[in-house]
CSV table of C-alpha atoms in Angstrom, one decimal:
chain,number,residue,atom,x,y,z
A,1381,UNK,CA,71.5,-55.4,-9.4
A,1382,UNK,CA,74.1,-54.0,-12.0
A,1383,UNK,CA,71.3,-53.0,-14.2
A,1384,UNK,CA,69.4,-50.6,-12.0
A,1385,UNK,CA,72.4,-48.9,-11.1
A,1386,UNK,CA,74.1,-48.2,-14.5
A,1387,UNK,CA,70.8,-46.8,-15.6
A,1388,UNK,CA,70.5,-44.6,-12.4
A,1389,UNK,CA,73.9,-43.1,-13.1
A,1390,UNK,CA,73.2,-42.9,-17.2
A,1391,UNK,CA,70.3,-40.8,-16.0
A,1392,UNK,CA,72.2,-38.4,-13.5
A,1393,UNK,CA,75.3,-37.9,-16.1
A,1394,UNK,CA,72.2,-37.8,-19.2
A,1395,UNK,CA,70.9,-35.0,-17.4
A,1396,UNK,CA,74.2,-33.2,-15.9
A,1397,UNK,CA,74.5,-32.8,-19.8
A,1398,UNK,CA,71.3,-31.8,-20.7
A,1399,UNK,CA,71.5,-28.9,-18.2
A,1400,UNK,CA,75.0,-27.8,-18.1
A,1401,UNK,CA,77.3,-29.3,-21.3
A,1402,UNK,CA,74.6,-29.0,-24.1
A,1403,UNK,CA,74.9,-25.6,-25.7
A,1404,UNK,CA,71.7,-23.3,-25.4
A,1405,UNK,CA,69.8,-23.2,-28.8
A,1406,UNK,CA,70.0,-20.2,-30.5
A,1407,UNK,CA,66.1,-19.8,-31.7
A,1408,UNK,CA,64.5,-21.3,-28.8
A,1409,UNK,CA,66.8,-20.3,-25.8
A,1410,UNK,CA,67.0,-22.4,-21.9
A,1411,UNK,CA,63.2,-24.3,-22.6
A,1412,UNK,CA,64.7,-26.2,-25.1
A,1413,UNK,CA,67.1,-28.6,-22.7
A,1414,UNK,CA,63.6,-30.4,-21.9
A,1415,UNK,CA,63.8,-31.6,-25.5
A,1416,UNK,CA,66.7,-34.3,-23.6
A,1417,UNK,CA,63.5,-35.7,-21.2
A,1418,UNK,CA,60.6,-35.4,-23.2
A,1419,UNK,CA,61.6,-37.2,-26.1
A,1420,UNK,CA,63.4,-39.8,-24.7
A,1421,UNK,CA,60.5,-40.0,-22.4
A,1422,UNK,CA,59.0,-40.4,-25.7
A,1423,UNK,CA,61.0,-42.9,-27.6
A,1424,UNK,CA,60.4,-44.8,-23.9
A,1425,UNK,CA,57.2,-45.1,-23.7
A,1426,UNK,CA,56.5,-46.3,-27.3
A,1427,UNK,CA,59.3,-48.8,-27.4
A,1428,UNK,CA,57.5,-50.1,-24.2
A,1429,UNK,CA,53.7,-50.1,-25.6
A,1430,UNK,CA,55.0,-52.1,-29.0
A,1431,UNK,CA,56.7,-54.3,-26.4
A,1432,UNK,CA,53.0,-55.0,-24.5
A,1433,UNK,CA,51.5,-55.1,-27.9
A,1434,UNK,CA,54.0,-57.8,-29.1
A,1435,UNK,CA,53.5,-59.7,-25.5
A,1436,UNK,CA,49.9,-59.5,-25.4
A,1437,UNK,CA,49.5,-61.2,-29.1
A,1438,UNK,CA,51.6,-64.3,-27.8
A,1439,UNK,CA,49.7,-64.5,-24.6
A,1440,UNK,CA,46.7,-65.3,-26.7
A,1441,UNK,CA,48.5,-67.2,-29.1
A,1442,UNK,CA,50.6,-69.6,-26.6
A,1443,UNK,CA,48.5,-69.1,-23.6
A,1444,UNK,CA,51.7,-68.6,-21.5
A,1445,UNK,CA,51.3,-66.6,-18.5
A,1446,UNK,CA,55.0,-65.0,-18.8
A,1447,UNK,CA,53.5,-62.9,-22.0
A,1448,UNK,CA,51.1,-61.9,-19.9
A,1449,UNK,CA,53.6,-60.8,-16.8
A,1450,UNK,CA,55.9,-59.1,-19.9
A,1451,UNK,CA,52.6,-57.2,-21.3
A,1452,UNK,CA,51.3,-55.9,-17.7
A,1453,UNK,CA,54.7,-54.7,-16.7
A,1454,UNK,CA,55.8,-53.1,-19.8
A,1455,UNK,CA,52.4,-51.5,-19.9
A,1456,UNK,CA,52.8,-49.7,-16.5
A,1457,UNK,CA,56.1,-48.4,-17.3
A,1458,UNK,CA,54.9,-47.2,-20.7
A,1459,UNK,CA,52.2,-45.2,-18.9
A,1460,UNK,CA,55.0,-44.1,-16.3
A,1461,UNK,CA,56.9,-42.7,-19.2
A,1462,UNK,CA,54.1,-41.2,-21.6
A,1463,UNK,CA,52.6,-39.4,-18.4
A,1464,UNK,CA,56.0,-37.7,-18.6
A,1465,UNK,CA,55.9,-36.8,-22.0
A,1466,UNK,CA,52.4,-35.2,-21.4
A,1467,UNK,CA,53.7,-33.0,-18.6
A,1468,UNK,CA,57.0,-31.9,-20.0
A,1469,UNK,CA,55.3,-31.5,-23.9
A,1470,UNK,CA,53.0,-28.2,-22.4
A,1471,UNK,CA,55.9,-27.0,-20.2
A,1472,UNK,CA,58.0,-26.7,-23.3
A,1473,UNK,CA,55.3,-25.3,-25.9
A,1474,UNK,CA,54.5,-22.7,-23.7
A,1475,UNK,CA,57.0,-20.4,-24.0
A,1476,UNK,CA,58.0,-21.9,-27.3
A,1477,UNK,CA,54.7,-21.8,-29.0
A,1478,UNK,CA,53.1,-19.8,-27.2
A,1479,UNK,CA,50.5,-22.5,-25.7
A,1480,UNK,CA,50.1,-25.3,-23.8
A,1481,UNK,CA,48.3,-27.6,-26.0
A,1482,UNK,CA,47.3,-28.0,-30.0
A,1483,UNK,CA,45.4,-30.6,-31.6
A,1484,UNK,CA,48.3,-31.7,-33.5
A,1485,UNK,CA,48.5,-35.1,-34.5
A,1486,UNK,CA,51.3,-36.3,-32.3
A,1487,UNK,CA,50.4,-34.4,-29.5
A,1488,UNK,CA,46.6,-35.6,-30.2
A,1489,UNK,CA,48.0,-39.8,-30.5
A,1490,UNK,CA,50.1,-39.5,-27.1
A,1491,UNK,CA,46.6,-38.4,-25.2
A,1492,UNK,CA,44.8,-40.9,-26.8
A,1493,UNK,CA,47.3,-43.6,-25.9
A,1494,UNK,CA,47.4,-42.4,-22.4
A,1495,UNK,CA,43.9,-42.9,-22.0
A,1496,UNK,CA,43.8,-46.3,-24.1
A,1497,UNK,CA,46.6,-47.8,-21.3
A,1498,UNK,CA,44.4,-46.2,-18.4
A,1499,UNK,CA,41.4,-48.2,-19.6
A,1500,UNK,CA,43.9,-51.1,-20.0
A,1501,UNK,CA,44.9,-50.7,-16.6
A,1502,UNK,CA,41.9,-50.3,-14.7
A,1503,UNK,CA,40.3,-53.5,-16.6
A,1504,UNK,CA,44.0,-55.5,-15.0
A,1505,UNK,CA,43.0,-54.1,-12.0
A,1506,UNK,CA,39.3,-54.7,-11.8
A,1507,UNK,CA,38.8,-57.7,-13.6
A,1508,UNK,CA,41.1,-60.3,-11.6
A,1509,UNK,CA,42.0,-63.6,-13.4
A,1510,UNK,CA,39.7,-63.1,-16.0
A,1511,UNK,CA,41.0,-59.6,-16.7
A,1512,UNK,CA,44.2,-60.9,-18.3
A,1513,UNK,CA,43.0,-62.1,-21.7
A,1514,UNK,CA,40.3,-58.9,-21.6
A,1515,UNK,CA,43.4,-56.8,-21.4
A,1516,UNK,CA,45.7,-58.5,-23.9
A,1517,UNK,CA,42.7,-58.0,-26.3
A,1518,UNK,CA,42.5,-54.2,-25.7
A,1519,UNK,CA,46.2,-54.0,-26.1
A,1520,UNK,CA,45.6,-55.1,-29.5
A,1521,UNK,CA,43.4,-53.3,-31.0
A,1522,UNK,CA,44.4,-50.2,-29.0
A,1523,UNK,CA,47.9,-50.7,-30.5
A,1524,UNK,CA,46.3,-51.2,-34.0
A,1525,UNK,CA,44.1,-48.1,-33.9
A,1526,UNK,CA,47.0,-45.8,-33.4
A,1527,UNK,CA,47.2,-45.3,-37.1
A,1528,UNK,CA,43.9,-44.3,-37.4
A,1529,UNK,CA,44.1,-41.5,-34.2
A,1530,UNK,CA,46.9,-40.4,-36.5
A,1531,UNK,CA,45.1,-40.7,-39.3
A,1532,UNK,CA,41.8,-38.7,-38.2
A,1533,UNK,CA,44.1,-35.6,-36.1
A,1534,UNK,CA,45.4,-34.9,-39.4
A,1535,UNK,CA,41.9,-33.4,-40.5
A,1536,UNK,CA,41.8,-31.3,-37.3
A,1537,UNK,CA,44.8,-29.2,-38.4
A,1538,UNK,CA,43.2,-27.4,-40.4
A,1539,UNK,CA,40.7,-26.3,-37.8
A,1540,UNK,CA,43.5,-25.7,-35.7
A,1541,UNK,CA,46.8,-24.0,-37.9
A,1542,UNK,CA,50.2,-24.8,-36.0
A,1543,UNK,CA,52.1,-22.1,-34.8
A,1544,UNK,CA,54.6,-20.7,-36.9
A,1545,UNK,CA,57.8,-22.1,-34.5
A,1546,UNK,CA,56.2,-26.1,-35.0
A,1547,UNK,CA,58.1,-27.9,-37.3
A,1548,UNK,CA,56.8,-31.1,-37.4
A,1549,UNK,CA,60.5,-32.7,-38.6
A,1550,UNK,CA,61.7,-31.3,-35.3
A,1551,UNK,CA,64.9,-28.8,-34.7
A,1552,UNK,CA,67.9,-29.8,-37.1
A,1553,UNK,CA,70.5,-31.0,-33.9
A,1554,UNK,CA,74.1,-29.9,-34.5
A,1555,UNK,CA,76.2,-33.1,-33.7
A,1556,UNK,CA,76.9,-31.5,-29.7
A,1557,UNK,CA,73.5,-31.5,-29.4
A,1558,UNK,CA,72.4,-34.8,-30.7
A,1559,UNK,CA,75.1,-36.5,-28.7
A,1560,UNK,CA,73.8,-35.7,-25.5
A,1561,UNK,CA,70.1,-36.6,-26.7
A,1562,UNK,CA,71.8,-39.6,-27.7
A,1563,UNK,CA,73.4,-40.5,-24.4
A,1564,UNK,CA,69.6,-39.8,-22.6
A,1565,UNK,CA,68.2,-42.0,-25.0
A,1566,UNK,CA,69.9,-44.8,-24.1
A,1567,UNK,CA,69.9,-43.8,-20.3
A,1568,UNK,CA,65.9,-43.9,-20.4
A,1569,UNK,CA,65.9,-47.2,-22.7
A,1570,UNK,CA,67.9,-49.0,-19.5
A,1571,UNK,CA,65.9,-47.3,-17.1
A,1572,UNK,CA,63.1,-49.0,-18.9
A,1573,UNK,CA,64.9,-52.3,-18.8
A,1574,UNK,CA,65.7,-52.0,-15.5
A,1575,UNK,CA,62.1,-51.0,-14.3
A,1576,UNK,CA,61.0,-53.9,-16.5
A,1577,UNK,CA,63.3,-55.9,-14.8
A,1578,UNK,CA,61.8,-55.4,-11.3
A,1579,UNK,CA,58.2,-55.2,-12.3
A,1580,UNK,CA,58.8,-58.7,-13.7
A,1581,UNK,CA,60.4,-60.1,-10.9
A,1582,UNK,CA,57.4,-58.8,-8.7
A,1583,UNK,CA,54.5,-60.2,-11.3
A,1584,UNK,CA,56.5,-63.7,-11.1
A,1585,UNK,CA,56.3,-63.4,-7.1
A,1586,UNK,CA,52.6,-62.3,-7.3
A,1587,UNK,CA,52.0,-65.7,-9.3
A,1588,UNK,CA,54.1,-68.0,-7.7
A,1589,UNK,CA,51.9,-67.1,-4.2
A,1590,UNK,CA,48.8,-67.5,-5.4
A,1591,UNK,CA,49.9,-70.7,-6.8
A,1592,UNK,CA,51.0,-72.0,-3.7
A,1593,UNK,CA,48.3,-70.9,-1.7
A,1594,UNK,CA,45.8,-72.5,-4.7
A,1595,UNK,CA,47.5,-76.2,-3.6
B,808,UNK,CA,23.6,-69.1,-41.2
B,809,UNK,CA,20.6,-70.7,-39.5
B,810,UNK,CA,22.7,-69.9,-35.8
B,811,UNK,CA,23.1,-66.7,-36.8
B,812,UNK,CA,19.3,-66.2,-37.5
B,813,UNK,CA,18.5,-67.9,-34.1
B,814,UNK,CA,21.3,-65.7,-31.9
B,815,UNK,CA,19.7,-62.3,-33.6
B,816,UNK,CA,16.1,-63.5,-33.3
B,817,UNK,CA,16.8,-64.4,-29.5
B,818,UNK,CA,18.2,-60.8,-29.0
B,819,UNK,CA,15.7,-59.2,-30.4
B,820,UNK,CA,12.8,-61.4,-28.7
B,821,UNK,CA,14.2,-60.0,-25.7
B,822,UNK,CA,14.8,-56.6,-26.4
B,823,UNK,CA,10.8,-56.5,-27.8
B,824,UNK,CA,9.6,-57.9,-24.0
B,825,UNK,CA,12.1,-56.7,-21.6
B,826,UNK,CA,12.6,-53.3,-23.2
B,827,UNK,CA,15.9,-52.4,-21.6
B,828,UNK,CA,18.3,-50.9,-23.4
B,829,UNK,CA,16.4,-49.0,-26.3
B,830,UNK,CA,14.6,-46.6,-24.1
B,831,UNK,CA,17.1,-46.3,-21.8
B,832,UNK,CA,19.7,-45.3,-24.2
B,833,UNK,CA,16.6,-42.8,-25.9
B,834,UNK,CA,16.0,-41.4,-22.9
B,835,UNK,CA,19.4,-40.5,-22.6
B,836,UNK,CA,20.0,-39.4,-25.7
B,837,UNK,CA,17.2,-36.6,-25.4
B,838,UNK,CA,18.4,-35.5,-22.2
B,839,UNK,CA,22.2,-35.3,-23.4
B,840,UNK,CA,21.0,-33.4,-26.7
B,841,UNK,CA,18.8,-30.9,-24.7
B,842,UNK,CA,20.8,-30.1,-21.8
B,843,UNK,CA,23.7,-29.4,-25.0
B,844,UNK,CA,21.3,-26.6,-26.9
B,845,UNK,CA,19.9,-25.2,-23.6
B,846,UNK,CA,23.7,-24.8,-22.4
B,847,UNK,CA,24.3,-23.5,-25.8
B,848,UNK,CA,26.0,-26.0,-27.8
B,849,UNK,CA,23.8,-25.3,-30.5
B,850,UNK,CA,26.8,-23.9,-32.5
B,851,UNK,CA,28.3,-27.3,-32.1
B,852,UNK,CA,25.9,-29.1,-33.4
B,853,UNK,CA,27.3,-32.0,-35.1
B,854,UNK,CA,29.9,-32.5,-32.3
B,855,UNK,CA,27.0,-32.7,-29.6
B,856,UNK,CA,25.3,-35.4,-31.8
B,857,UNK,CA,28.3,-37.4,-32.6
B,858,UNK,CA,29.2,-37.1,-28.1
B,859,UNK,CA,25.3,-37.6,-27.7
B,860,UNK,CA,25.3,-41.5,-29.6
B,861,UNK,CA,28.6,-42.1,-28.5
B,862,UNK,CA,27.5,-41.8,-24.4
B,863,UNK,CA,24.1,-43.5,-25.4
B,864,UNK,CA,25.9,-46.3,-27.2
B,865,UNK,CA,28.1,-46.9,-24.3
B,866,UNK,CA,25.1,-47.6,-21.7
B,867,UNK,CA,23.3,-49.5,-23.5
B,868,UNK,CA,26.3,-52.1,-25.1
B,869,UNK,CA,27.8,-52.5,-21.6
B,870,UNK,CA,24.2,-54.5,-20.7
B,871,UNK,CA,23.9,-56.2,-23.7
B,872,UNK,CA,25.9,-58.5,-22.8
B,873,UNK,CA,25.9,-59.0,-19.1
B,874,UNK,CA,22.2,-60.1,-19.2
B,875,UNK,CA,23.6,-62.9,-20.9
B,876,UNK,CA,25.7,-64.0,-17.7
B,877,UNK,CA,22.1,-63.9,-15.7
B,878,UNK,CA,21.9,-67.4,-15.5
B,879,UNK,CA,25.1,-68.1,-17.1
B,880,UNK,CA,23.4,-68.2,-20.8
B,881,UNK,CA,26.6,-66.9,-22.5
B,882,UNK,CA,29.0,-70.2,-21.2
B,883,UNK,CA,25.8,-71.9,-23.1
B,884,UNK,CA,26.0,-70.1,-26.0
B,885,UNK,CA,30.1,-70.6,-26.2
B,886,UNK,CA,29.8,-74.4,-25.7
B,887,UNK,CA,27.2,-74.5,-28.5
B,888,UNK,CA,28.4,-76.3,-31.1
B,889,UNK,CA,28.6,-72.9,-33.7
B,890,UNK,CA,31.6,-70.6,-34.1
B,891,UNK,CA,31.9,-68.1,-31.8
B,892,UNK,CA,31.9,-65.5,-33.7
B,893,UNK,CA,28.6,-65.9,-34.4
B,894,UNK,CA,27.9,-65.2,-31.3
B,895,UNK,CA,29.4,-61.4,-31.7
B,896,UNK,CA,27.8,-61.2,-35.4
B,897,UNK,CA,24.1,-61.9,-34.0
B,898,UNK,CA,24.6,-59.7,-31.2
B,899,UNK,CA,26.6,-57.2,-33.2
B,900,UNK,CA,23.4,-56.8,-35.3
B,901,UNK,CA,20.9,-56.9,-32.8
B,902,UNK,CA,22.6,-54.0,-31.2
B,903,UNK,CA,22.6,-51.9,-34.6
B,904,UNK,CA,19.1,-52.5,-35.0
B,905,UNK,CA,18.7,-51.2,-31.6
B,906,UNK,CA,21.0,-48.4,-32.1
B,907,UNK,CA,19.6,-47.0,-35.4
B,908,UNK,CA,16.0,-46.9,-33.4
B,909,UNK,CA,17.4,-45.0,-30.6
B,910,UNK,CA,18.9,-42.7,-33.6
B,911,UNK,CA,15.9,-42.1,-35.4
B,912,UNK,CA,14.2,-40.8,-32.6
B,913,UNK,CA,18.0,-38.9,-31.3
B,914,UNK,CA,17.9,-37.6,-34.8
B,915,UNK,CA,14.4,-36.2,-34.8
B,916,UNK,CA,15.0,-34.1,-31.4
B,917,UNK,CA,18.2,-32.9,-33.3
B,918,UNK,CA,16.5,-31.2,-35.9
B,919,UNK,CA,14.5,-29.3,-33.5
B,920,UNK,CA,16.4,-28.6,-30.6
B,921,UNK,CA,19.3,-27.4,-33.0
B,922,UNK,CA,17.5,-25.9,-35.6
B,923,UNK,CA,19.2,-28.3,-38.2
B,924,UNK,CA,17.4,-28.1,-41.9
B,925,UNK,CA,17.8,-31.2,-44.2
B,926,UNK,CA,20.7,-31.3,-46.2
B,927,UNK,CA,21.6,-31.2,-49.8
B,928,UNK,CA,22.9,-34.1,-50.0
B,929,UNK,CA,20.9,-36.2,-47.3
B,930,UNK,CA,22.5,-39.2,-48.9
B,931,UNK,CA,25.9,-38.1,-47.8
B,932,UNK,CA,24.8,-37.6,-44.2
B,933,UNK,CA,23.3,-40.9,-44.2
B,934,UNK,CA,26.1,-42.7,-45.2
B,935,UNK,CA,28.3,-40.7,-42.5
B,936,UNK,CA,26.0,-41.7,-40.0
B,937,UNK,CA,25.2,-45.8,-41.1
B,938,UNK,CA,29.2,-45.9,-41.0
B,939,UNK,CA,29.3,-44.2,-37.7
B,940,UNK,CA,26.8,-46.4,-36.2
B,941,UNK,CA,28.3,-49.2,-37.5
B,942,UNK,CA,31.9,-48.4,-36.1
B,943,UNK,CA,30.6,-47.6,-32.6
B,944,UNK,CA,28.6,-50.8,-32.2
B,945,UNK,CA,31.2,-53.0,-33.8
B,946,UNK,CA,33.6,-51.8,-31.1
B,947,UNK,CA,31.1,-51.6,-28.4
B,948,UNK,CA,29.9,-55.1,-28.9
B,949,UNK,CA,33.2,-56.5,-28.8
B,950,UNK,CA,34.1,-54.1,-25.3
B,951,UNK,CA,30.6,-55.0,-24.4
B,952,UNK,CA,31.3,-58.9,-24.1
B,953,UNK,CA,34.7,-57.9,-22.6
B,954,UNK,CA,33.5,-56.1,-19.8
B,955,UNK,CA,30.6,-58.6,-19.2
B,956,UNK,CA,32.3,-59.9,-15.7
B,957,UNK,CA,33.7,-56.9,-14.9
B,958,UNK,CA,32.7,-55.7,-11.3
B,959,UNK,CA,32.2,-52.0,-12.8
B,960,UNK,CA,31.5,-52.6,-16.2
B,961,UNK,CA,29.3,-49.2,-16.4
B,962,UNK,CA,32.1,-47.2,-15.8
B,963,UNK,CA,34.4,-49.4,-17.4
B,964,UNK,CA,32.7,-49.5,-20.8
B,965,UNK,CA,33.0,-45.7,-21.3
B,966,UNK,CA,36.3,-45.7,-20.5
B,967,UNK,CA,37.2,-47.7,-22.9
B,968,UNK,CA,35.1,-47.1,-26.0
B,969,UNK,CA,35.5,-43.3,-25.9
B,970,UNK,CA,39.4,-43.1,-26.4
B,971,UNK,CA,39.0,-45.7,-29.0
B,972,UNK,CA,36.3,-43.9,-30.9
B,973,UNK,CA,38.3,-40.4,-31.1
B,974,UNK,CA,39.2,-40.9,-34.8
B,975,UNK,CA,35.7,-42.0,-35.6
B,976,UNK,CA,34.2,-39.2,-33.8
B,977,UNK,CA,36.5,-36.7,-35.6
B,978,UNK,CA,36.1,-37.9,-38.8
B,979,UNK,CA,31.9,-38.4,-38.3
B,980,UNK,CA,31.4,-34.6,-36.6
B,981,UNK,CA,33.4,-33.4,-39.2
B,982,UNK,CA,31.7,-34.7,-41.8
B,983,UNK,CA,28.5,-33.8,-40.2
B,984,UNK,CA,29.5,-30.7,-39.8
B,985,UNK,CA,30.5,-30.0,-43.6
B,986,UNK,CA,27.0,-32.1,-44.9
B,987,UNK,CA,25.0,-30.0,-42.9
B,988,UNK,CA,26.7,-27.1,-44.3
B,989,UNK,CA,25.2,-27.9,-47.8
B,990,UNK,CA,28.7,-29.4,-49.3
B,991,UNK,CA,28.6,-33.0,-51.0
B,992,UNK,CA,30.2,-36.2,-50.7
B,993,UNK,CA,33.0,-35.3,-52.3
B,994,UNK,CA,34.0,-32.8,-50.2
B,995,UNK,CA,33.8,-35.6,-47.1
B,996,UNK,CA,36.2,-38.3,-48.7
B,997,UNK,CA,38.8,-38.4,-46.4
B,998,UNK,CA,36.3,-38.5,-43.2
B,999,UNK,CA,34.3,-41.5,-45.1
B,1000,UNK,CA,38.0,-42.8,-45.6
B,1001,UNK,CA,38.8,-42.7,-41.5
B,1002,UNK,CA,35.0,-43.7,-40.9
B,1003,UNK,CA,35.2,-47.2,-43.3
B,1004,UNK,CA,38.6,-48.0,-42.5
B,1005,UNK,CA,37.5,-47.6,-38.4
B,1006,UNK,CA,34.4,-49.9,-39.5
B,1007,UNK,CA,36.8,-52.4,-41.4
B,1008,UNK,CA,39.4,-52.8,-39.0
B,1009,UNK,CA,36.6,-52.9,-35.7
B,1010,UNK,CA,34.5,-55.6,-37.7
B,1011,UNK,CA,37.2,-57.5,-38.8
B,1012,UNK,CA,39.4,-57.7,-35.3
B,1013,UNK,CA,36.6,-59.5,-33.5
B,1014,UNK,CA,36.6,-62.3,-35.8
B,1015,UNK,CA,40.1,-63.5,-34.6
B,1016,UNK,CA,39.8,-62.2,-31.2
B,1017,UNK,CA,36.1,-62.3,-29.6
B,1018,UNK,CA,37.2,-66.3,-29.2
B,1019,UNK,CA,39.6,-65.0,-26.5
B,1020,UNK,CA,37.2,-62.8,-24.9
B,1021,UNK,CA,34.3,-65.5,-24.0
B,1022,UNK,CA,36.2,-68.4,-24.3
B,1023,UNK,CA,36.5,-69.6,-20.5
């Protein structure tokens, strides 16, 4: 119970920062407080996908349903959070770069994955029991061809030049600033915990149901 | 060797009487390619193709396998004493073979319907498109036996091949593109690079996991 609650309240003081503490950046103006959701939105949503990645290769390895619970779970929050960062990402480049959407090649990957973990989770809910080991499988190689949807957007660039105001290292934070992206970092990490936490608990119910009602 | 030989010759046996998937996915083809120039996609040429085998590929792999589960042939084929794998490198093939037919004829309405000459370097577009080919069916055989049970595998296969393919179709209508244009296979080396390392990594993954996928 502590868990849910600490992150709640990391969120809300994350951001009361974001909006009111963190000083307004000189080049890019108000937009750029969104910077303190999207990437740790970000940072979320990829910590959770390597986590489903990780769980879904020792579900096929041990055969141990928990990996499978772990994968499915961490997989829905993931989407939760990378749906985020592809809402806030065109609210910010808008005014900053002047359009919603370039074929960049981070901006290109985080589509890609978004569409990878809807496929993911329409075969989990589609395919029943049989759907498990399916899913673990496209986890897998979805996870391994990230590096080649990388890879391949980085020949579209040059069909498509960047705006000037994209750099691709990202703004240079003065310390206040990096602080408070700091302090949302970890509040989104433990809301990802704490989501984790519940899905798990739920997935765990889900099976020990149908196992009674099996007997 | 000789299993391998028997799987492929079985596919193909019933691909020769039943003639399912090949026109099917021919049909498609034409009508995806024509509906593109008459809407005026001519000037996207290489992109319409690439979408054009991509959809095709995707009807036909998502029945390749699920005629196998008619009268539960594919448990059969798992409990045969042969690896597995086999299994995926007979059908894998069978389904190329398949595919490039359905391409020679997608390719031949191409040059009409967009006005596309040879190139210089016709060996450089073949190679783009044999690696292509290759990538998409090694991917959708694997997706194909994966979606086999699935209640909605039509819609399902799609979904999940055409996300996966996105650096392969970069890469291939890019390279199209520039071949077409008259420039060599030099000037396509980073393409061919995302095109064989897409082929590598979608024949190799099935070897260690297509055993997961069928095994019951």
């Amino acid at each position: 119970m502590i868990l849910p609650v600490l992150a709640a309240l990391l969120v809300a003081t994350g951001v009361f920062l974001a909006l009111r503490v963190a000083p307004v950046e000189a080049f890019q103006g108000e937009p750029y407080r969104i910077l303190y959701i999207h990437v740790p939105s970000v940072v979320a949503s990829y910590v959770a996908f390597t986590v489903t990645f990780v769980a879904s290769v020792l579900y096929l390895w041990k055969r141990e349903r928990r990996f499978d619970r772990v994968a499915y779970a961490s997989a829905e929050i993931g989407q939760v959070f990378l749906t985020m960062v592809l809402l806030t990402g065109p609210i910010w480049g808008k005014p900053v770069w002047g359009t919603w959407w370039t074929w960049d090649a981070r901006l290109t990957t985080a589509l890609i994955l978004w569409f990878i973990f809807a496929g993911y989770l329409m075969v989990r809910a589609w395919s029943g029991a049989q759907g498990t080991r399916t899913a673990a499988v496209i986890a897998i190689i979805g996870f391994l061809d990230i590096p080649l949807i990388h890879w391949s957007a980085r020949l579209l660039r040059t069909l498509h030049p960047r705006p000037a105001v994209f750099r691709p290292e990202g703004p240079d934070l003065p310390s206040s600033m990096l602080m408070i992206l700091m302090v949302n970092m970890a509040a989104f990490l433990l809301m990802y915990l704490a989501l984790l936490r519940v899905r798990l608990g739920q997935e765990r119910l889900r099976d020990r149901l149908l196992e009674e009602r099996a007997l | 060797m000789r299993a391998l030989l028997a799987i492929l010759r079985k596919d193909l046996t019933i691909e020769g009487r039943a003639r399912e998937l090949a026109p099917s996915m021919a049909v498609l083809a034409l009508l995806l390619l024509t509906a593109g120039s008459a809407s005026g996609m001519v000037n996207a040429a290489p992109a319409m193709l690439w979408i054009t085998l991509l959809v095709a590929a995707s009807l036909g792999l998502a029945r390749s396998f699920h005629q196998e589960l008619d009268q539960d042939q594919l448990s059969a084929l798992v409990l045969a004493p042969i690896n597995p794998v086999l299994i995926y490198v007979g059908k894998g093939i069978a389904n190329l073979l398949v595919m490039i037919a359905v391409e020679g004829v997608t390719l031949f309405a191409f040059t009409i319907l967009y006005n596309v000459g040879v190139p210089r370097e016709p060996g450089a577009l073949a190679l783009v498109l044999l690696l292509g080919t290759a990538g998409i069916v090694m991917l959708g055989t694997l997706l194909g036996a994966m979606v086999a049970v699935a209640r909605t595998r039509e819609v399902l296969l799609p979904v999940l091949l055409l996300p996966l393919a996105v650096p392969l179709l970069v890469a291939a209508v890019r390279a199209t593109e520039k071949v077409l244009a008259g420039q060599g296979i030099a000037a396509v080396s980073s393409e061919v690079g995302v095109l064989a390392s897409f082929a590598l990594l979608f024949g190799a993954a099935p070897v260690v996991l297509f055993e997961f996928v069928v095994r019951e």
